[in-house]
């Protein structure tokens, strides 16, 4: 499949692919491996969770030559990684890349590599993002933000409404201005996550779907035994990539993993001719969270609601390749309740129409929701959990895990392979927050 022309950009290996085989298989045309019946399945490293974080970890570990098996209770991309908006964040690498730069700019490079070099159709494109500024307070906030980020070497600019309309003709020309970030992109969530899983299989990883892990037992001779509803698995190294379910999975190991499930919800128009080119956002929530992020002992920062009361409006959206215009933004802590809230959808639609006025006339064709893994302190949780042997986690990616999951998976795979924590992972060290 690959012609072994390897180059390297910030540690991301590039293999040029000469067939379009990957795209076919990622779309679901290849059979998945089935677990061996009535026997114990063993692998050196087991990953629980077939979202983008687990699939990327599996791909990168397999590419490093590791014996890896991924367990997913549903299908690949059946939770947040398949339900999100598909926006890839970030402002480039900057002059002095931190964890955020690695996860965002590095993530974009991995998406680019998967689609352009490996031939997967992930609907990836570098669309840029346009963030609407509605009032003076937001304008002042973003003037400072943009100046500070630009001085750090990040790519971001403040545009007048006229300049914004030249890039996004459907944007509201009556607003005060827009923040434009050229280094952001978009991709299809399901196709992309499946592409990572397929690339993992191509590199030698095994993937067992329909395997709900219900018990995890540390073994006296080292390693772990995992019980699913239909089988038993054993490994030396275990990786938790279970997104919003890290809490209950951590309990199986006697651990308290402070990840709170946060409901996100979205709506879509019917398919329409292309008319929105960037991903679209609004400055309202950033300014509100800069004043009061709403966090406490049981509530993560930067939600739109507290105790069911709305504190701000958040907005993200884009037009998909199939023509649907999709928007969302609400982030609410409700346990594992998943039903979309129609009142919140209407508020979000009104917010979107303030930025893209044509939306006022377009009815909602469908709505959906998903569970985001928010950590209590707002930072990702990526690395080794020191309270147990050979136990790793890649999670806490909150509302940005589609874009950040690929690099998070690469970083944790390299940690497992080398035994050394990359310096940037200091900021996401599980030791700071995972307890017994
Ligand atoms: C509406 C919405 C919009 C969003 N928009 C964006 C966006 O535009 N850009 C962005 O970057 N991010 C976005 N996000 C956030 C992003 O989707 C998540 O951060 C990311 O998908 C998390 O990936 P994950 O692999 O950690 O978790 P998941 O995708 O949730 O994967 C975890 C997997 O673990 C499996 N699992 C759990 N428990 C078990 C068990 N016991 N046994 C076996 N398997 C188990 C689950 O079935 C699941 O498939 C959005 C999320 C939502 C809900």
CSV table of C-alpha atoms and ligand atoms in Angstrom, one decimal:
chain,number,residue,atom,x,y,z
A,1,UNK,CA,0.0,0.0,0.0
A,2,UNK,CA,2.7,2.5,0.9
A,3,UNK,CA,5.8,3.3,-1.2
A,4,UNK,CA,7.8,4.2,1.9
A,5,UNK,CA,8.6,7.7,1.0
A,6,UNK,CA,8.8,9.0,4.5
A,7,UNK,CA,9.1,12.6,5.5
A,8,UNK,CA,8.5,14.1,8.9
A,9,UNK,CA,6.7,17.2,10.1
A,10,UNK,CA,6.9,17.8,13.9
A,11,UNK,CA,7.2,14.0,14.4
A,12,UNK,CA,4.3,13.0,12.1
A,13,UNK,CA,5.4,10.3,9.7
A,14,UNK,CA,4.2,10.7,6.1
A,15,UNK,CA,3.7,7.7,3.9
A,16,UNK,CA,2.6,8.3,0.3
A,17,UNK,CA,-0.1,5.9,-0.7
A,18,UNK,CA,-0.7,4.8,-4.3
A,19,UNK,CA,-4.2,3.3,-4.0
A,20,UNK,CA,-7.6,4.5,-2.8
A,21,UNK,CA,-8.2,1.2,-0.9
A,22,UNK,CA,-8.3,2.9,2.4
A,23,UNK,CA,-11.3,5.1,1.6
A,24,UNK,CA,-13.3,2.0,0.5
A,25,UNK,CA,-12.6,0.1,3.6
A,26,UNK,CA,-13.0,3.1,5.9
A,27,UNK,CA,-16.5,3.4,4.5
A,28,UNK,CA,-17.3,0.0,6.0
A,29,UNK,CA,-16.7,-2.3,3.1
A,30,UNK,CA,-14.2,-4.6,4.9
A,31,UNK,CA,-15.3,-7.2,7.5
A,32,UNK,CA,-14.1,-6.6,11.1
A,33,UNK,CA,-12.3,-9.3,12.9
A,34,UNK,CA,-14.4,-11.3,15.3
A,35,UNK,CA,-13.3,-12.3,18.8
A,36,UNK,CA,-12.3,-15.9,19.2
A,37,UNK,CA,-15.2,-17.8,20.8
A,38,UNK,CA,-14.8,-19.4,24.2
A,39,UNK,CA,-11.1,-18.5,24.5
A,40,UNK,CA,-9.1,-15.7,26.1
A,41,UNK,CA,-8.0,-13.0,23.7
A,42,UNK,CA,-4.6,-11.6,24.5
A,43,UNK,CA,-2.7,-8.6,23.3
A,44,UNK,CA,0.3,-6.7,24.7
A,45,UNK,CA,-1.8,-3.5,24.7
A,46,UNK,CA,-5.6,-3.3,25.0
A,47,UNK,CA,-7.4,0.0,24.3
A,48,UNK,CA,-11.0,0.4,25.5
A,49,UNK,CA,-13.0,2.8,23.3
A,50,UNK,CA,-13.5,3.1,19.5
A,51,UNK,CA,-13.8,6.9,19.3
A,52,UNK,CA,-11.2,9.1,17.6
A,53,UNK,CA,-8.9,9.0,20.7
A,54,UNK,CA,-8.8,5.2,20.9
A,55,UNK,CA,-8.7,4.7,17.1
A,56,UNK,CA,-5.7,7.1,16.8
A,57,UNK,CA,-3.9,5.5,19.7
A,58,UNK,CA,-4.4,2.1,18.1
A,59,UNK,CA,-3.2,3.3,14.7
A,60,UNK,CA,-0.1,5.0,16.1
A,61,UNK,CA,0.8,2.0,18.4
A,62,UNK,CA,0.4,-0.5,15.5
A,63,UNK,CA,2.5,1.7,13.3
A,64,UNK,CA,5.2,1.6,16.0
A,65,UNK,CA,5.0,-2.2,15.7
A,66,UNK,CA,3.1,-2.9,18.9
A,67,UNK,CA,0.7,-5.8,19.4
A,68,UNK,CA,-2.6,-3.9,20.0
A,69,UNK,CA,-6.3,-4.7,20.3
A,70,UNK,CA,-9.1,-2.2,20.6
A,71,UNK,CA,-12.4,-3.0,22.2
A,72,UNK,CA,-15.5,-1.0,21.5
A,73,UNK,CA,-19.0,-1.8,22.9
A,74,UNK,CA,-20.9,-0.3,19.9
A,75,UNK,CA,-19.4,0.3,16.5
A,76,UNK,CA,-16.4,2.6,15.6
A,77,UNK,CA,-17.5,6.3,16.0
A,78,UNK,CA,-20.9,5.3,17.6
A,79,UNK,CA,-20.6,8.1,20.3
A,80,UNK,CA,-19.2,11.6,20.3
A,81,UNK,CA,-16.6,11.0,17.7
A,82,UNK,CA,-19.3,10.2,15.2
A,83,UNK,CA,-21.8,12.9,16.3
A,84,UNK,CA,-19.7,16.1,16.5
A,85,UNK,CA,-19.7,19.1,14.3
A,86,UNK,CA,-16.5,18.2,12.5
A,87,UNK,CA,-14.6,21.4,13.3
A,88,UNK,CA,-10.8,21.3,13.6
A,89,UNK,CA,-9.6,24.1,15.9
A,90,UNK,CA,-6.3,25.9,16.5
A,91,UNK,CA,-4.3,28.8,15.3
A,92,UNK,CA,-1.2,27.1,14.0
A,93,UNK,CA,2.0,26.0,15.9
A,94,UNK,CA,3.1,29.4,17.2
A,95,UNK,CA,6.7,30.3,18.1
A,96,UNK,CA,6.8,28.1,21.2
A,97,UNK,CA,4.3,25.2,20.8
A,98,UNK,CA,2.5,24.1,24.0
A,99,UNK,CA,0.1,21.1,24.4
A,100,UNK,CA,-2.7,23.0,22.8
A,101,UNK,CA,-0.6,23.8,19.7
A,102,UNK,CA,0.4,20.1,19.5
A,103,UNK,CA,-3.2,18.9,19.8
A,104,UNK,CA,-4.6,21.4,17.3
A,105,UNK,CA,-2.0,22.1,14.7
A,106,UNK,CA,-0.6,18.6,15.0
A,107,UNK,CA,-4.1,17.2,14.7
A,108,UNK,CA,-4.6,19.2,11.4
A,109,UNK,CA,-1.3,17.7,10.1
A,110,UNK,CA,-2.5,14.2,10.9
A,111,UNK,CA,-5.9,14.8,9.2
A,112,UNK,CA,-4.0,16.1,6.1
A,113,UNK,CA,-1.7,13.1,6.1
A,114,UNK,CA,-4.5,10.6,6.4
A,115,UNK,CA,-6.5,12.2,3.5
A,116,UNK,CA,-3.7,13.4,1.2
A,117,UNK,CA,-0.9,10.9,1.8
A,118,UNK,CA,-2.9,7.8,2.8
A,119,UNK,CA,-5.9,8.4,0.4
A,120,UNK,CA,-8.8,8.2,2.9
A,121,UNK,CA,-11.8,10.3,2.0
A,122,UNK,CA,-12.5,12.1,5.3
A,123,UNK,CA,-14.0,15.3,3.7
A,124,UNK,CA,-11.1,17.1,5.2
A,125,UNK,CA,-10.5,20.7,4.1
A,126,UNK,CA,-8.7,23.8,5.5
A,127,UNK,CA,-11.8,25.9,5.6
A,128,UNK,CA,-10.7,28.5,8.2
A,129,UNK,CA,-13.0,29.7,10.9
A,130,UNK,CA,-15.0,33.0,11.1
A,131,UNK,CA,-16.0,34.0,14.6
A,132,UNK,CA,-18.7,36.8,14.8
A,133,UNK,CA,-18.3,39.8,17.1
A,134,UNK,CA,-21.7,41.1,18.2
A,135,UNK,CA,-20.8,44.1,20.5
A,136,UNK,CA,-18.1,46.4,21.8
A,137,UNK,CA,-17.2,44.3,24.8
A,138,UNK,CA,-16.6,41.3,22.5
A,139,UNK,CA,-14.6,43.5,20.1
A,140,UNK,CA,-12.3,44.8,22.9
A,141,UNK,CA,-11.8,41.3,24.3
A,142,UNK,CA,-10.8,39.9,20.9
A,143,UNK,CA,-8.6,42.9,20.0
A,144,UNK,CA,-6.4,41.9,23.0
A,145,UNK,CA,-6.7,38.2,22.3
A,146,UNK,CA,-5.7,38.6,18.7
A,147,UNK,CA,-2.7,40.9,19.5
A,148,UNK,CA,-1.5,38.5,22.2
A,149,UNK,CA,-1.8,35.4,20.0
A,150,UNK,CA,-0.2,37.1,17.0
A,151,UNK,CA,2.8,38.1,19.2
A,152,UNK,CA,3.2,34.4,20.0
A,153,UNK,CA,3.4,33.5,16.3
A,154,UNK,CA,-0.2,32.2,15.9
A,155,UNK,CA,-2.2,32.9,12.8
A,156,UNK,CA,-5.3,34.9,13.6
A,157,UNK,CA,-6.7,38.2,12.4
A,158,UNK,CA,-9.4,40.7,13.1
A,159,UNK,CA,-11.5,41.5,10.1
A,160,UNK,CA,-14.0,44.2,9.3
A,161,UNK,CA,-17.4,43.0,8.2
A,162,UNK,CA,-16.5,44.0,4.6
A,163,UNK,CA,-13.3,41.9,4.7
A,164,UNK,CA,-15.2,39.0,6.3
A,165,UNK,CA,-17.9,39.1,3.5
A,166,UNK,CA,-15.1,38.6,0.9
A,167,UNK,CA,-14.4,35.3,2.6
A,168,UNK,CA,-17.9,34.3,3.8
A,169,UNK,CA,-20.5,36.0,1.6
A,170,UNK,CA,-23.5,34.8,3.7
A,171,UNK,CA,-22.1,36.4,6.9
A,172,UNK,CA,-24.0,39.3,8.5
A,173,UNK,CA,-22.4,42.5,7.3
A,174,UNK,CA,-24.1,44.5,10.1
A,175,UNK,CA,-22.0,42.9,12.9
A,176,UNK,CA,-19.0,44.7,14.4
A,177,UNK,CA,-16.4,42.4,12.9
A,178,UNK,CA,-15.1,38.8,12.7
A,179,UNK,CA,-12.1,36.9,14.0
A,180,UNK,CA,-10.6,34.8,11.1
A,181,UNK,CA,-8.4,31.8,11.8
A,182,UNK,CA,-7.0,30.4,8.6
A,183,UNK,CA,-5.4,27.3,10.2
A,184,UNK,CA,-8.7,25.7,11.1
A,185,UNK,CA,-10.4,23.0,9.1
A,186,UNK,CA,-13.2,20.6,9.0
A,187,UNK,CA,-13.8,16.9,8.3
A,188,UNK,CA,-16.6,14.3,8.4
A,189,UNK,CA,-16.7,12.8,11.9
A,190,UNK,CA,-17.8,9.2,11.0
A,191,UNK,CA,-15.6,8.9,7.9
A,192,UNK,CA,-12.6,10.3,9.7
A,193,UNK,CA,-12.9,8.1,12.9
A,194,UNK,CA,-13.4,5.0,10.7
A,195,UNK,CA,-10.4,6.0,8.7
A,196,UNK,CA,-8.2,5.9,11.8
A,197,UNK,CA,-9.6,2.6,12.8
A,198,UNK,CA,-9.0,1.2,9.4
A,199,UNK,CA,-5.5,2.5,9.2
A,200,UNK,CA,-4.9,0.9,12.6
A,201,UNK,CA,-6.1,-2.5,11.2
A,202,UNK,CA,-3.9,-2.0,8.1
A,203,UNK,CA,-0.9,-1.5,10.5
A,204,UNK,CA,-1.7,-4.8,12.3
A,205,UNK,CA,-4.1,-3.7,15.2
A,206,UNK,CA,-7.1,-5.9,15.9
A,207,UNK,CA,-10.5,-4.2,16.5
A,208,UNK,CA,-13.3,-6.0,18.2
A,209,UNK,CA,-16.6,-4.1,18.2
A,210,UNK,CA,-19.7,-5.1,20.1
A,211,UNK,CA,-17.5,-5.7,23.2
A,212,UNK,CA,-18.8,-3.9,26.3
A,213,UNK,CA,-16.2,-4.1,29.0
A,214,UNK,CA,-18.0,-4.8,32.3
A,215,UNK,CA,-15.1,-5.7,34.6
A,216,UNK,CA,-11.4,-5.1,34.8
A,217,UNK,CA,-9.1,-7.1,37.1
A,218,UNK,CA,-5.5,-6.4,37.7
A,219,UNK,CA,-3.5,-9.7,37.5
A,220,UNK,CA,-1.1,-10.8,40.3
A,221,UNK,CA,1.6,-11.4,37.8
A,222,UNK,CA,1.1,-8.0,36.2
A,223,UNK,CA,-1.3,-6.8,33.5
A,224,UNK,CA,-5.1,-6.9,33.4
A,225,UNK,CA,-7.9,-9.3,32.7
A,226,UNK,CA,-11.0,-7.7,31.1
A,227,UNK,CA,-14.5,-9.2,31.0
A,228,UNK,CA,-16.9,-8.3,28.3
A,229,UNK,CA,-20.4,-9.6,28.0
A,230,UNK,CA,-19.2,-12.3,25.7
A,231,UNK,CA,-15.5,-12.9,26.3
A,232,UNK,CA,-12.4,-12.4,28.3
A,233,UNK,CA,-9.3,-10.4,27.2
A,234,UNK,CA,-5.9,-10.1,28.8
A,235,UNK,CA,-3.1,-7.5,28.3
A,236,UNK,CA,0.0,-6.1,29.9
A,237,UNK,CA,-0.8,-2.5,29.1
A,238,UNK,CA,-4.3,-1.0,29.3
A,239,UNK,CA,-5.4,2.3,27.7
A,240,UNK,CA,-8.7,4.0,28.7
A,241,UNK,CA,-10.1,5.9,25.7
A,242,UNK,CA,-13.7,5.7,26.8
A,243,UNK,CA,-14.6,9.4,26.4
A,244,UNK,CA,-17.5,10.5,28.6
A,245,UNK,CA,-17.6,7.0,30.2
A,246,UNK,CA,-14.1,7.2,31.8
A,247,UNK,CA,-15.8,7.7,35.2
A,248,UNK,CA,-17.7,4.4,35.3
A,249,UNK,CA,-14.8,2.5,33.6
A,250,UNK,CA,-12.3,4.0,36.1
A,251,UNK,CA,-14.6,2.7,38.9
A,252,UNK,CA,-13.9,-0.8,37.6
A,253,UNK,CA,-10.3,-0.2,38.6
A,254,UNK,CA,-11.2,1.5,41.9
A,255,UNK,CA,-10.2,4.8,40.5
A,256,UNK,CA,-11.9,8.2,40.5
A,257,UNK,CA,-11.4,9.8,37.0
A,258,UNK,CA,-12.8,13.3,37.2
A,259,UNK,CA,-14.5,13.3,33.8
A,260,UNK,CA,-18.1,14.6,33.6
A,261,UNK,CA,-20.4,13.7,30.7
A,262,UNK,CA,-21.7,16.9,29.0
A,263,UNK,CA,-24.5,16.8,26.5
A,264,UNK,CA,-23.8,18.6,23.2
A,265,UNK,CA,-26.6,19.0,20.7
A,266,UNK,CA,-26.9,19.9,17.1
A,267,UNK,CA,-29.4,20.6,14.3
A,268,UNK,CA,-29.3,20.4,10.5
A,269,UNK,CA,-31.1,21.9,7.5
A,270,UNK,CA,-31.9,19.8,4.5
A,271,UNK,CA,-29.1,19.5,1.9
A,272,UNK,CA,-28.6,22.8,0.0
A,273,UNK,CA,-26.2,24.1,-2.6
A,274,UNK,CA,-22.8,25.2,-1.2
A,275,UNK,CA,-23.1,28.6,0.4
A,276,UNK,CA,-21.1,28.5,3.7
A,277,UNK,CA,-17.4,28.0,3.4
A,278,UNK,CA,-15.7,28.5,6.8
A,279,UNK,CA,-16.7,26.9,10.1
A,280,UNK,CA,-18.7,29.6,11.9
A,281,UNK,CA,-18.6,30.7,15.6
A,282,UNK,CA,-19.5,33.6,17.8
A,283,UNK,CA,-17.5,35.5,20.4
A,284,UNK,CA,-20.4,35.6,23.0
A,285,UNK,CA,-19.4,32.5,25.0
A,286,UNK,CA,-15.7,33.2,25.1
A,287,UNK,CA,-16.3,36.6,26.6
A,288,UNK,CA,-18.8,35.2,29.1
A,289,UNK,CA,-16.4,32.4,30.2
A,290,UNK,CA,-13.4,34.8,30.5
A,291,UNK,CA,-15.5,36.6,33.2
A,292,UNK,CA,-16.8,33.6,35.0
A,293,UNK,CA,-16.2,30.1,33.7
A,294,UNK,CA,-18.9,28.6,36.0
A,295,UNK,CA,-16.8,25.8,37.4
A,296,UNK,CA,-17.1,24.3,40.9
A,297,UNK,CA,-16.3,21.0,42.7
A,298,UNK,CA,-18.7,19.1,40.4
A,299,UNK,CA,-19.0,21.3,37.4
A,300,UNK,CA,-16.4,21.6,34.6
A,301,UNK,CA,-15.6,25.1,33.3
A,302,UNK,CA,-17.1,26.6,30.1
A,303,UNK,CA,-20.6,25.2,30.0
A,304,UNK,CA,-23.6,27.0,28.6
A,305,UNK,CA,-25.8,26.0,31.5
A,306,UNK,CA,-25.5,25.7,35.3
A,307,UNK,CA,-28.1,23.8,37.3
A,308,UNK,CA,-30.3,23.8,34.1
A,309,UNK,CA,-30.1,27.6,33.8
A,310,UNK,CA,-28.6,29.1,30.7
A,311,UNK,CA,-25.5,31.3,31.4
A,312,UNK,CA,-24.4,32.0,27.8
A,313,UNK,CA,-24.9,31.0,24.2
A,314,UNK,CA,-22.2,29.1,22.4
A,315,UNK,CA,-22.1,28.6,18.6
A,316,UNK,CA,-20.3,26.4,16.1
A,317,UNK,CA,-21.4,25.2,12.6
A,318,UNK,CA,-20.6,24.6,9.0
A,319,UNK,CA,-22.0,23.3,5.8
A,320,UNK,CA,-21.3,19.6,5.2
A,321,UNK,CA,-20.2,18.2,1.8
A,322,UNK,CA,-23.7,16.7,1.5
A,323,UNK,CA,-25.1,20.2,1.6
A,324,UNK,CA,-26.6,20.1,5.1
A,325,UNK,CA,-25.9,23.3,7.2
A,326,UNK,CA,-25.3,22.1,10.7
A,327,UNK,CA,-25.1,24.1,13.9
A,328,UNK,CA,-24.8,23.5,17.7
A,329,UNK,CA,-23.2,24.8,20.8
A,330,UNK,CA,-25.1,24.0,24.0
A,331,UNK,CA,-23.0,22.2,26.7
A,332,UNK,CA,-25.1,21.0,29.6
A,333,UNK,CA,-24.3,18.7,32.6
A,334,UNK,CA,-27.3,16.3,32.9
A,335,UNK,CA,-25.7,12.9,33.6
A,336,UNK,CA,-26.1,10.5,30.7
A,337,UNK,CA,-29.4,12.1,29.5
A,338,UNK,CA,-29.1,12.3,25.7
A,339,UNK,CA,-32.4,13.6,24.3
A,340,UNK,CA,-31.9,16.9,22.5
A,341,UNK,CA,-33.7,19.9,24.2
A,342,UNK,CA,-35.9,21.6,21.5
A,343,UNK,CA,-35.8,25.0,23.4
A,344,UNK,CA,-32.0,25.0,23.4
A,345,UNK,CA,-32.0,24.1,19.7
A,346,UNK,CA,-34.2,27.1,18.9
A,347,UNK,CA,-32.0,29.5,20.9
A,348,UNK,CA,-29.0,28.1,19.0
A,349,UNK,CA,-30.8,28.5,15.7
A,350,UNK,CA,-31.6,32.2,16.5
A,351,UNK,CA,-27.9,32.8,17.5
A,352,UNK,CA,-26.8,31.2,14.2
A,353,UNK,CA,-29.2,33.3,12.2
A,354,UNK,CA,-27.7,36.5,13.8
A,355,UNK,CA,-24.4,35.5,12.1
A,356,UNK,CA,-25.7,33.8,8.9
A,357,UNK,CA,-29.1,35.6,8.3
A,358,UNK,CA,-30.3,33.2,5.6
A,359,UNK,CA,-30.8,30.6,8.3
A,360,UNK,CA,-33.9,32.5,9.5
A,361,UNK,CA,-35.7,31.1,6.4
A,362,UNK,CA,-34.4,27.5,6.6
A,363,UNK,CA,-36.3,24.9,8.6
A,364,UNK,CA,-34.6,22.4,10.9
A,365,UNK,CA,-34.6,19.0,9.2
A,366,UNK,CA,-33.1,16.9,12.1
A,367,UNK,CA,-31.5,17.2,15.5
A,368,UNK,CA,-29.1,15.0,17.5
A,369,UNK,CA,-26.9,15.0,20.6
A,370,UNK,CA,-23.8,13.4,22.0
A,371,UNK,CA,-21.8,13.1,25.2
A,372,UNK,CA,-18.6,15.1,25.5
A,373,UNK,CA,-15.8,14.1,28.0
A,374,UNK,CA,-15.2,17.3,30.1
A,375,UNK,CA,-12.5,17.1,32.8
A,376,UNK,CA,-13.3,18.9,36.1
A,377,UNK,CA,-10.4,21.3,35.7
A,378,UNK,CA,-10.9,21.8,32.0
A,379,UNK,CA,-7.5,20.3,30.8
A,380,UNK,CA,-7.1,17.1,28.9
A,381,UNK,CA,-6.2,13.9,30.8
A,382,UNK,CA,-3.5,12.2,28.6
A,383,UNK,CA,-0.8,10.0,30.0
A,384,UNK,CA,0.1,7.3,32.6
A,385,UNK,CA,-2.1,6.8,35.7
A,386,UNK,CA,0.6,6.2,38.3
A,387,UNK,CA,-1.8,4.5,40.8
A,388,UNK,CA,-1.9,1.3,38.8
A,389,UNK,CA,0.7,-0.6,36.7
A,390,UNK,CA,0.9,0.0,32.9
A,391,UNK,CA,-2.4,2.0,32.9
A,392,UNK,CA,-2.8,4.9,30.5
A,393,UNK,CA,-5.6,7.3,29.6
A,394,UNK,CA,-6.4,9.5,26.6
A,395,UNK,CA,-9.4,11.6,27.4
A,396,UNK,CA,-10.8,14.8,28.8
A,397,UNK,CA,-10.9,16.2,25.3
A,398,UNK,CA,-14.1,18.0,26.0
A,399,UNK,CA,-15.7,19.9,23.1
A,400,UNK,CA,-12.6,19.7,20.9
A,401,UNK,CA,-11.7,16.1,20.9
A,402,UNK,CA,-12.5,15.5,17.2
A,403,UNK,CA,-9.7,17.8,16.3
A,404,UNK,CA,-7.5,17.0,19.2
A,405,UNK,CA,-8.0,13.2,19.5
A,406,UNK,CA,-5.6,12.3,16.7
A,407,UNK,CA,-2.6,14.0,18.2
A,408,UNK,CA,-3.6,12.9,21.7
A,409,UNK,CA,-3.6,9.3,20.5
A,410,UNK,CA,-0.2,9.8,18.9
A,411,UNK,CA,1.3,11.3,22.0
A,412,UNK,CA,0.0,8.6,24.3
A,413,UNK,CA,1.2,5.9,21.8
A,414,UNK,CA,4.7,7.3,21.9
A,415,UNK,CA,4.6,7.4,25.7
A,416,UNK,CA,3.7,3.8,25.8
A,417,UNK,CA,6.2,2.8,23.2
A,418,UNK,CA,9.2,4.7,24.6
A,419,UNK,CA,8.3,4.7,28.3
A,420,UNK,CA,9.1,8.4,28.3
A,421,UNK,CA,6.5,11.2,28.7
A,422,UNK,CA,6.8,13.9,26.1
A,423,UNK,CA,7.4,17.4,27.8
A,424,UNK,CA,4.1,18.7,26.4
A,425,UNK,CA,2.1,16.1,28.2
A,426,UNK,CA,3.1,17.6,31.6
A,427,UNK,CA,0.0,19.8,31.2
A,428,UNK,CA,-2.3,16.8,30.8
A,429,UNK,CA,-0.6,14.5,33.4
A,430,UNK,CA,-3.3,12.3,35.0
A,431,UNK,CA,-1.3,12.3,38.2
A,432,UNK,CA,-2.8,15.8,39.0
A,433,UNK,CA,-6.4,14.6,39.2
A,434,UNK,CA,-7.0,10.8,39.1
A,435,UNK,CA,-7.4,9.5,42.7
A,436,UNK,CA,-8.4,6.2,44.5
B,1,LIG,C1,-22.6,17.7,19.5
B,1,LIG,C2,-21.1,17.7,19.6
B,1,LIG,C3,-20.4,18.6,18.8
B,1,LIG,C4,-19.0,18.6,18.9
B,1,LIG,N1,-18.3,19.3,18.0
B,1,LIG,C5,-16.9,19.2,17.9
B,1,LIG,C6,-16.1,19.9,17.0
B,1,LIG,O1,-16.7,20.6,16.1
B,1,LIG,N2,-14.8,19.7,17.0
B,1,LIG,C7,-14.2,19.0,17.9
B,1,LIG,O2,-13.0,18.9,17.9
B,1,LIG,N3,-14.9,18.2,18.8
B,1,LIG,C8,-16.2,18.4,18.9
B,1,LIG,N4,-17.0,17.7,19.8
B,1,LIG,C9,-16.2,16.9,20.8
B,1,LIG,C10,-15.7,15.6,20.3
B,1,LIG,O3,-16.7,14.9,19.6
B,1,LIG,C11,-15.2,14.7,21.5
B,1,LIG,O4,-14.3,15.4,22.3
B,1,LIG,C12,-14.5,13.5,21.0
B,1,LIG,O5,-15.2,12.8,20.0
B,1,LIG,C13,-14.2,12.5,22.1
B,1,LIG,O6,-13.6,11.4,21.5
B,1,LIG,P1,-13.3,10.1,22.4
B,1,LIG,O7,-12.7,9.1,21.5
B,1,LIG,O8,-12.6,10.6,23.6
B,1,LIG,O9,-14.8,9.7,22.9
B,1,LIG,P2,-16.0,8.9,22.2
B,1,LIG,O10,-16.0,9.3,20.8
B,1,LIG,O11,-17.2,9.1,23.0
B,1,LIG,O12,-15.5,7.4,22.3
B,1,LIG,C14,-15.5,6.7,23.5
B,1,LIG,C15,-15.9,5.3,23.1
B,1,LIG,O13,-15.7,4.4,24.2
B,1,LIG,C16,-16.7,3.5,24.2
B,1,LIG,N5,-16.9,2.9,25.5
B,1,LIG,C17,-17.3,3.5,26.6
B,1,LIG,N6,-17.4,2.6,27.6
B,1,LIG,C18,-17.1,1.4,27.1
B,1,LIG,C19,-17.0,0.1,27.7
B,1,LIG,N7,-17.3,-0.1,29.0
B,1,LIG,N8,-16.6,-0.9,26.9
B,1,LIG,C20,-16.3,-0.7,25.6
B,1,LIG,N9,-16.4,0.5,25.0
B,1,LIG,C21,-16.8,1.6,25.8
B,1,LIG,C22,-18.0,4.2,23.7
B,1,LIG,O14,-18.9,3.4,23.1
B,1,LIG,C23,-17.3,5.2,22.7
B,1,LIG,O15,-17.4,4.7,21.4
B,1,LIG,C24,-18.4,17.7,19.8
B,1,LIG,C25,-19.1,16.8,20.5
B,1,LIG,C26,-20.5,16.8,20.5
B,1,LIG,C27,-21.3,15.8,21.3
